[in-house]
Coordinates of C-alpha atoms and ligand atoms in Angstrom, one line a residue:
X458 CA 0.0 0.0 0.0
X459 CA 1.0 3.6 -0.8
X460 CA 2.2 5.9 2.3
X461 CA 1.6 8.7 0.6
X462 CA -1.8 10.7 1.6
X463 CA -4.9 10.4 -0.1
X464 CA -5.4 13.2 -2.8
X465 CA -9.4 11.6 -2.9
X466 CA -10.6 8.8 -0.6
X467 CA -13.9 7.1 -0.5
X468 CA -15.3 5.4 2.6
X469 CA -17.9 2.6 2.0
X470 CA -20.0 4.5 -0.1
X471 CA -23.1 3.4 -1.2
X472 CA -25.7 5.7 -4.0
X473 CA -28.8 3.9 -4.0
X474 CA -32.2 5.1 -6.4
X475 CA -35.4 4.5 -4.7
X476 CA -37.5 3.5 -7.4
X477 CA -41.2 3.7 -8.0
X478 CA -43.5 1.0 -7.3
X479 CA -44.7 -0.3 -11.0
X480 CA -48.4 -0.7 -9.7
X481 CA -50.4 0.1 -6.9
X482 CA -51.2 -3.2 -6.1
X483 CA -47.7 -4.3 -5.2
X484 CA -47.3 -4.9 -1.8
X485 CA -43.7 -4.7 0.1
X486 CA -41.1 -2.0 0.4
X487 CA -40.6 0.0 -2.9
X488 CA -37.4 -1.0 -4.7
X489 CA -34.1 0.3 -4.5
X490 CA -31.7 0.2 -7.7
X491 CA -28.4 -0.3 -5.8
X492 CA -25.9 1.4 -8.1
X493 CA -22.9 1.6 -5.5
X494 CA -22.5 -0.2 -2.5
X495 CA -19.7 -0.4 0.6
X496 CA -16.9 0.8 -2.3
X497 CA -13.7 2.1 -0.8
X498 CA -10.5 3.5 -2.5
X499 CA -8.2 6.0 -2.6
X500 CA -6.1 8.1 -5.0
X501 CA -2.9 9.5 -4.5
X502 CA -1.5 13.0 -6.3
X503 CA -0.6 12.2 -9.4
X504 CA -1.6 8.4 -9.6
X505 CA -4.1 7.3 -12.2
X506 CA -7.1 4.6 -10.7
X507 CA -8.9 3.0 -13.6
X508 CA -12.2 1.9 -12.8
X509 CA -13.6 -1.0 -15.1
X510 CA -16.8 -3.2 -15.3
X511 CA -19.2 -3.8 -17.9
X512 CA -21.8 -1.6 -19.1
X513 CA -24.2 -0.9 -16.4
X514 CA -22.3 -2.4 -13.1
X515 CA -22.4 1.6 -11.4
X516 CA -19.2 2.8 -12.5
X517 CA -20.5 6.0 -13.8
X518 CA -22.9 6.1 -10.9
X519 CA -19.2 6.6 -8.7
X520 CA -17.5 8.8 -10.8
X521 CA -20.8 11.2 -10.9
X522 CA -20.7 10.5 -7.0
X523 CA -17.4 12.0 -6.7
X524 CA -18.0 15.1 -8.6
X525 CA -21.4 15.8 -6.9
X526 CA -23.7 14.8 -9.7
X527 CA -25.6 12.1 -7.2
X528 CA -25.6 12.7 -3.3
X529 CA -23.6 9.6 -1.4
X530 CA -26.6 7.2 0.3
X531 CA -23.9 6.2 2.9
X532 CA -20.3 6.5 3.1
X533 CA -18.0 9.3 3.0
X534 CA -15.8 11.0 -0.3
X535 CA -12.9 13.1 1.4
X536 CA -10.5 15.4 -0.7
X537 CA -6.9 16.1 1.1
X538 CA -8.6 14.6 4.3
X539 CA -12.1 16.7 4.2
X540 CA -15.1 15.0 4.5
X541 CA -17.1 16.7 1.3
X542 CA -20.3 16.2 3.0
X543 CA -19.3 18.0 6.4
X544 CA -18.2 21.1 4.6
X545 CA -19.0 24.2 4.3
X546 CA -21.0 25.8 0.9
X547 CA -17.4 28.0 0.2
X548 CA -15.7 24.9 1.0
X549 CA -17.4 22.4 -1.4
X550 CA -17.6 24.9 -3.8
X551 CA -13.5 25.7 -3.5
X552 CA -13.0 21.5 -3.7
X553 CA -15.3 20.9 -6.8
X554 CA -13.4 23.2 -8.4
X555 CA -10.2 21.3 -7.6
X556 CA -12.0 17.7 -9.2
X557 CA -13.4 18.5 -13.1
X558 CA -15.3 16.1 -14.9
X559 CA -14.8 14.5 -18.5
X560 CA -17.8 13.1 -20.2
X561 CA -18.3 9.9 -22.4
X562 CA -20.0 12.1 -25.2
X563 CA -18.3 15.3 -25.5
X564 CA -20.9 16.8 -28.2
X565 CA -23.8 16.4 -25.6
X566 CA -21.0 18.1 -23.2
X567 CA -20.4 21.4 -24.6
X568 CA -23.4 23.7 -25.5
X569 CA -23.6 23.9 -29.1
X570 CA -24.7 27.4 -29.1
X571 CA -21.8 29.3 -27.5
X572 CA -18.3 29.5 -29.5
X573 CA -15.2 27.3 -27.8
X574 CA -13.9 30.3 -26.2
X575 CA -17.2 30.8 -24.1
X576 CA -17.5 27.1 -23.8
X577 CA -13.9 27.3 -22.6
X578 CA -14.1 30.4 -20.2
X579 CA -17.5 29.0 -19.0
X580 CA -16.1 27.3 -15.7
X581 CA -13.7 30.3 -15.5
X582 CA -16.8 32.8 -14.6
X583 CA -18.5 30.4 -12.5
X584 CA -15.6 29.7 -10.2
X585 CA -15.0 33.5 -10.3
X586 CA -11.7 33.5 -12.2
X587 CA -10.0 36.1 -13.5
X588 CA -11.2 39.2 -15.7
X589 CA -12.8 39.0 -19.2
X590 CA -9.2 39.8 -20.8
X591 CA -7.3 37.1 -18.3
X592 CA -10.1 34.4 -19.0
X593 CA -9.4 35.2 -22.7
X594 CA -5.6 35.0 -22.3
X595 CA -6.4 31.9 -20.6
X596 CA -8.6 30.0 -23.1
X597 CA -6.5 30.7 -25.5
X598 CA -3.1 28.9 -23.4
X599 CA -5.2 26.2 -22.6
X600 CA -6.4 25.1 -26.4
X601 CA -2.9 25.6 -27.4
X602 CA -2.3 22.9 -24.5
X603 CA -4.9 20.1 -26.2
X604 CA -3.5 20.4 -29.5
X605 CA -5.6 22.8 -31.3
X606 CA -5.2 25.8 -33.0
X607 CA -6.2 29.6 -31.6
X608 CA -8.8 30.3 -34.5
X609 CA -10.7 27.0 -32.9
X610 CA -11.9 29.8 -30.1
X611 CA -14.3 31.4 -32.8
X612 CA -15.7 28.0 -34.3
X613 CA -19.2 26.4 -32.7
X614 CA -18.7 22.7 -31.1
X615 CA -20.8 21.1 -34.1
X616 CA -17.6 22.0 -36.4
X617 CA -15.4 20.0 -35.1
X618 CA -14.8 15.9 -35.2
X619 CA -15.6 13.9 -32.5
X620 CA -11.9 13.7 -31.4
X621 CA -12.0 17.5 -31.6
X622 CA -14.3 18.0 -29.5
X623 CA -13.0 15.6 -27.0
X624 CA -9.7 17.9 -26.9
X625 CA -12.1 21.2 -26.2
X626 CA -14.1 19.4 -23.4
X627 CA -10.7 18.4 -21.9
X628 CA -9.9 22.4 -22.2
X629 CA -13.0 23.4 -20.5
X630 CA -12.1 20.7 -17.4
X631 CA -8.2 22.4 -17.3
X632 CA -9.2 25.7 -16.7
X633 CA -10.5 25.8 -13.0
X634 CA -6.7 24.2 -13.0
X635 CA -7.9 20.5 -11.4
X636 CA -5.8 17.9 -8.8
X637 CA -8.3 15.5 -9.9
X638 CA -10.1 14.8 -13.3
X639 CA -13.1 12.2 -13.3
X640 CA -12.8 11.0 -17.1
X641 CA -15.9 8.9 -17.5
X642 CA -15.4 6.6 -20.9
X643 CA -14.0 9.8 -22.5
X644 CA -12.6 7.3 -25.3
X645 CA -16.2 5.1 -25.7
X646 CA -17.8 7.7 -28.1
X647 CA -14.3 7.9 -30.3
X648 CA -13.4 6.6 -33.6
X649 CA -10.4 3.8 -32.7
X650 CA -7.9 6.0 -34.9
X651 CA -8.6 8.9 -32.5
X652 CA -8.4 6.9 -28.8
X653 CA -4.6 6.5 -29.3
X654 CA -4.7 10.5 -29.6
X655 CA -6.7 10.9 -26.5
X656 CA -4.9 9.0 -24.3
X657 CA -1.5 10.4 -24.9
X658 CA -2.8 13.6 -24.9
X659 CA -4.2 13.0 -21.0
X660 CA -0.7 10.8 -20.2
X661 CA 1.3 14.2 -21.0
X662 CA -1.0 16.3 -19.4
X663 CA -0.9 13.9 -16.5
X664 CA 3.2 14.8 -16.5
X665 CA 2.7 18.4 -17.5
X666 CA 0.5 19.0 -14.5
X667 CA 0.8 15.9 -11.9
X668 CA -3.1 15.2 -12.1
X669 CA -4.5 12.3 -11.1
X670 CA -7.2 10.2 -12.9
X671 CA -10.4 8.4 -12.3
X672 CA -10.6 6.8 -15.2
X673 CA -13.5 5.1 -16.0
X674 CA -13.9 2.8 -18.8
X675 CA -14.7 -0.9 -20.0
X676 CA -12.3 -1.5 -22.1
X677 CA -8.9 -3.1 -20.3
X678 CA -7.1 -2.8 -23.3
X679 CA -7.7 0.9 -23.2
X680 CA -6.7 1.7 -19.7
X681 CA -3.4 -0.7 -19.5
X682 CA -1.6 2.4 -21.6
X683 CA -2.4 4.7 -18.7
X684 CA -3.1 3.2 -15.4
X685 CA -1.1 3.1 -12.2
X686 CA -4.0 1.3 -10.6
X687 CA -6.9 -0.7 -11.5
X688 CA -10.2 -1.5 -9.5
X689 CA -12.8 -3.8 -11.2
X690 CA -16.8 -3.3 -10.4
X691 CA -19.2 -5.9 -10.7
X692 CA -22.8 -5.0 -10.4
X693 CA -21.8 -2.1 -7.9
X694 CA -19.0 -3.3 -6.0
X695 CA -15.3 -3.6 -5.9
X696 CA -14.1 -7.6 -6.6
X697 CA -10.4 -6.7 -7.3
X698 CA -8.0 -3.5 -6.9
X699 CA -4.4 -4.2 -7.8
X700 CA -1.3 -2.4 -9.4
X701 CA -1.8 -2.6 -13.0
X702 CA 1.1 -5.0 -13.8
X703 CA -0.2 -7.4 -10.9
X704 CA -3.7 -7.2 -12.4
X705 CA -3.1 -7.7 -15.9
X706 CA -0.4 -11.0 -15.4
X707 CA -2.0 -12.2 -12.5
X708 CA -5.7 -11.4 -12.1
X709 CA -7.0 -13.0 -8.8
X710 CA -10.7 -12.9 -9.4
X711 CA -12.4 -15.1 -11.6
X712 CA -14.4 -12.1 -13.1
X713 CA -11.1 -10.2 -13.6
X714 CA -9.4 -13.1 -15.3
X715 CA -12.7 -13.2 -17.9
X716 CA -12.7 -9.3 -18.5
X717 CA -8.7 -10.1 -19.4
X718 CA -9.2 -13.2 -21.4
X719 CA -12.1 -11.1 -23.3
X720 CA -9.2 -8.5 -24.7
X721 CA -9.1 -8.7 -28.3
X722 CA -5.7 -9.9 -29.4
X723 CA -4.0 -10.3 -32.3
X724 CA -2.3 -14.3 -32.8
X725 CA -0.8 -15.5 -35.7
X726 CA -1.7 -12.9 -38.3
X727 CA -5.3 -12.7 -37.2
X728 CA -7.3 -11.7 -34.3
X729 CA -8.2 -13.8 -31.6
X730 CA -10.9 -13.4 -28.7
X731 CA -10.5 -15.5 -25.6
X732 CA -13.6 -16.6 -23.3
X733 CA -16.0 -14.3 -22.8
X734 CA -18.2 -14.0 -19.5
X735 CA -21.3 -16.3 -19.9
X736 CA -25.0 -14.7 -19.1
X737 CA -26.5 -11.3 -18.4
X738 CA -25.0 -9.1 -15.9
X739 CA -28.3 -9.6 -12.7
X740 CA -30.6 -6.2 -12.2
X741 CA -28.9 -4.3 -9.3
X742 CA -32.8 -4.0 -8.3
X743 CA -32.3 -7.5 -7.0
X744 CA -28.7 -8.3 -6.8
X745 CA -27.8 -12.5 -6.4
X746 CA -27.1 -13.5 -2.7
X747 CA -23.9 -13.1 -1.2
X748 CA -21.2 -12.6 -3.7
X749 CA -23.0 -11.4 -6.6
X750 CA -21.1 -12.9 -9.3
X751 CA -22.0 -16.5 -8.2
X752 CA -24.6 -17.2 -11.2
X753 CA -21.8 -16.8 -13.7
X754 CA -18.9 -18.1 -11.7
X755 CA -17.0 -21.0 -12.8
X756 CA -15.7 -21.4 -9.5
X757 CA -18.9 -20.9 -7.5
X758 CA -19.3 -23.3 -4.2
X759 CA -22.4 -23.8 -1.9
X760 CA -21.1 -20.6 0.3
X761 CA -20.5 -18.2 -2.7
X762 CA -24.4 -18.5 -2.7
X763 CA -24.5 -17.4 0.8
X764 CA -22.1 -15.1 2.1
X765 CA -20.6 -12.2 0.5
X766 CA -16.9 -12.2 0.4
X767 CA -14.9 -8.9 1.5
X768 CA -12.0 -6.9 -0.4
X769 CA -9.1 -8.4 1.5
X770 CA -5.3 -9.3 -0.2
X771 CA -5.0 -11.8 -1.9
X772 CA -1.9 -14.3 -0.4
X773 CA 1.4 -13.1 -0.6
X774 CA 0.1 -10.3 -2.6
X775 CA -0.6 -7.6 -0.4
X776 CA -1.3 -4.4 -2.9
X777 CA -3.6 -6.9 -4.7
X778 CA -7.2 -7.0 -2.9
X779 CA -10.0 -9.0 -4.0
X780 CA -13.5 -10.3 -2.7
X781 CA -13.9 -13.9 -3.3
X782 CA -13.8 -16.9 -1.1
X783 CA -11.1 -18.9 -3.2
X784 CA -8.8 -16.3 -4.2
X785 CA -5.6 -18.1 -5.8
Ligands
SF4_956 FE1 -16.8 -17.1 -7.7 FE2 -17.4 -17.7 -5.2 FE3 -15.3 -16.2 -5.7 FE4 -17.7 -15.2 -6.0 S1 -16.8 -15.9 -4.1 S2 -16.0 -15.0 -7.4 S3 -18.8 -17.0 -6.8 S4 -15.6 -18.3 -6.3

């Protein structure tokens, strides 16, 4: 385990949706779509945690946790030490502005009807930054900074590629000058020519300005070019967190070692897919008995049905945590 302190840690956090009843003849509590539950983590200055899992197992449900789109059921987030719920208006405000947000889609991201430099100087004015001729100076260092040229200021979102557009929403979330950026599939909506671009544009920012990531995606291939860390989700909770290296040549977890063998790879002159995970990730309106992954497992036993395991290390592996009963 690091020593170094937490830049952003989160306590057993849980975001559960009450949901409506779907008649008034049902009888019994209303349901609960449990999105998150009892995660914890931590990320240190400059360290990059990706967060993976299949479509629909919360992960944007945390990342939107930790930039105060959703309020936190239970469970703490603390920035440099501060509990994020116990502070003040100022103070919140003065920490949000140190953790920006990257979205999956970045044309539904930026308002189509104001020109980059307002879209750019937006956050600027909200967090109270500068005057109108610094917040210009400003927009125009930062989309020197993602790669595109000054006269972009005067264009309108819509005239610009998809990869484009990516680098101008990346703009926008530099300029309140973030510790922490919460990049939520910023990749998913991108041509495959174009991810390579991406991600070594956020790697030298990354160096240029000793961020740290959230970086939330579902494709492992993706995140081994940029992660320090990685933590797996399955239908709301952690199952493994591990050092990239350890994760990738020794997954513990038997849903870890599917997502792995599921990377496309090229063999032999063609491309190869290994085993993919059998069945439909379960409704996390009524997640499976103890550990959740049971009905897919191929190691499942009679307990796995029964009790849920906890995020402890795995043997002789002690940066390597992961919640199953038969960790190897
Ligand atoms: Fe599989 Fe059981 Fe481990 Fe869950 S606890 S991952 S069901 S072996």
């Amino acid at each position: 385990m690091s020593t170094t302190a937490p830049l952003l840690a989160v306590d057993n956090l849980a975001v559960h949706f009450p949901m409506a009843r779907k008649s008034l003849l049902q009888r019994g509590p209303s349901p609960v779509l449990q999105a998150v539950s009892d995660v914890s983590f931590s990320i240190t200055p400059g360290e990059t945690l990706a967060l993976v899992g299949e479509s629909g197992c919360g992960k944007t449900t945390l990342g939107r946790a930790i930039v105060g789109l959703y309020a936190a059921t239970r469970g703490a987030i603390s920035f440099k030490g501060e509990n994020l719920n116990a502070m003040t208006d100022a103070q919140r405000k003065k920490t949000r502005r140190a953790i920006q947000m990257i979205f999956q889609d970045p044309y539904e991201s930026l308002n189509p009807r104001l020109p980059v430099s307002d879209v750019i100087t937006e956050p600027l004015l909200i967090h109270g930054i500068g005057n109108r001729s610094e917040r210009a100076d400003r927009a125009r260092e930062l989309i020197a900074q993602v790669g595109l040229p000054v006269d972009a200021l005067n264009r309108y979102p819509h005239q610009f590629s998809g990869g484009q557009r990516q680098r101008i929403a990346i703009a926008r979330a530099l300029g309140p000058e973030p510790e922490l950026m919460v990049a939520d599939e910023p990749l998913s909506a991108l041509d495959v020519s174009i991810q390579s671009q991406i991600l070594n544009l956020m790697s030298e920012l990354r160096e240029r300005r000793q961020l740290s990531y959230l970086f939330i995606s579902h494709d492992l291939a993706a995140v081994h070019h940029l992660a320090d860390r990685v933590a797996v989700m399955y239908l709301g909770r952690l199952v493994e967190v591990a050092p990239r290296g350890d994760l990738y040549d020794s997954p513990s977890h038997p849903y870890t070692r599917a997502l792995i063998e599921a990377i496309p790879r090229i063999g032999q002159g063609r491309r190869s897919r290994g085993r993919t995970i059998q069945g439909d990730l379960p409704s996390p309106l009524n997640p499976p008995s103890g550990c959740a992954f049971h009905p897919r497992c191929p190691k499942a036993q009679a307990i796995c049905k029964t009790e849920a395991p906890s995020l402890l290390p795995a043997p002789g592996r002690e940066q390597q945590l992961v919640a199953c009963h038969f960790k190897d």
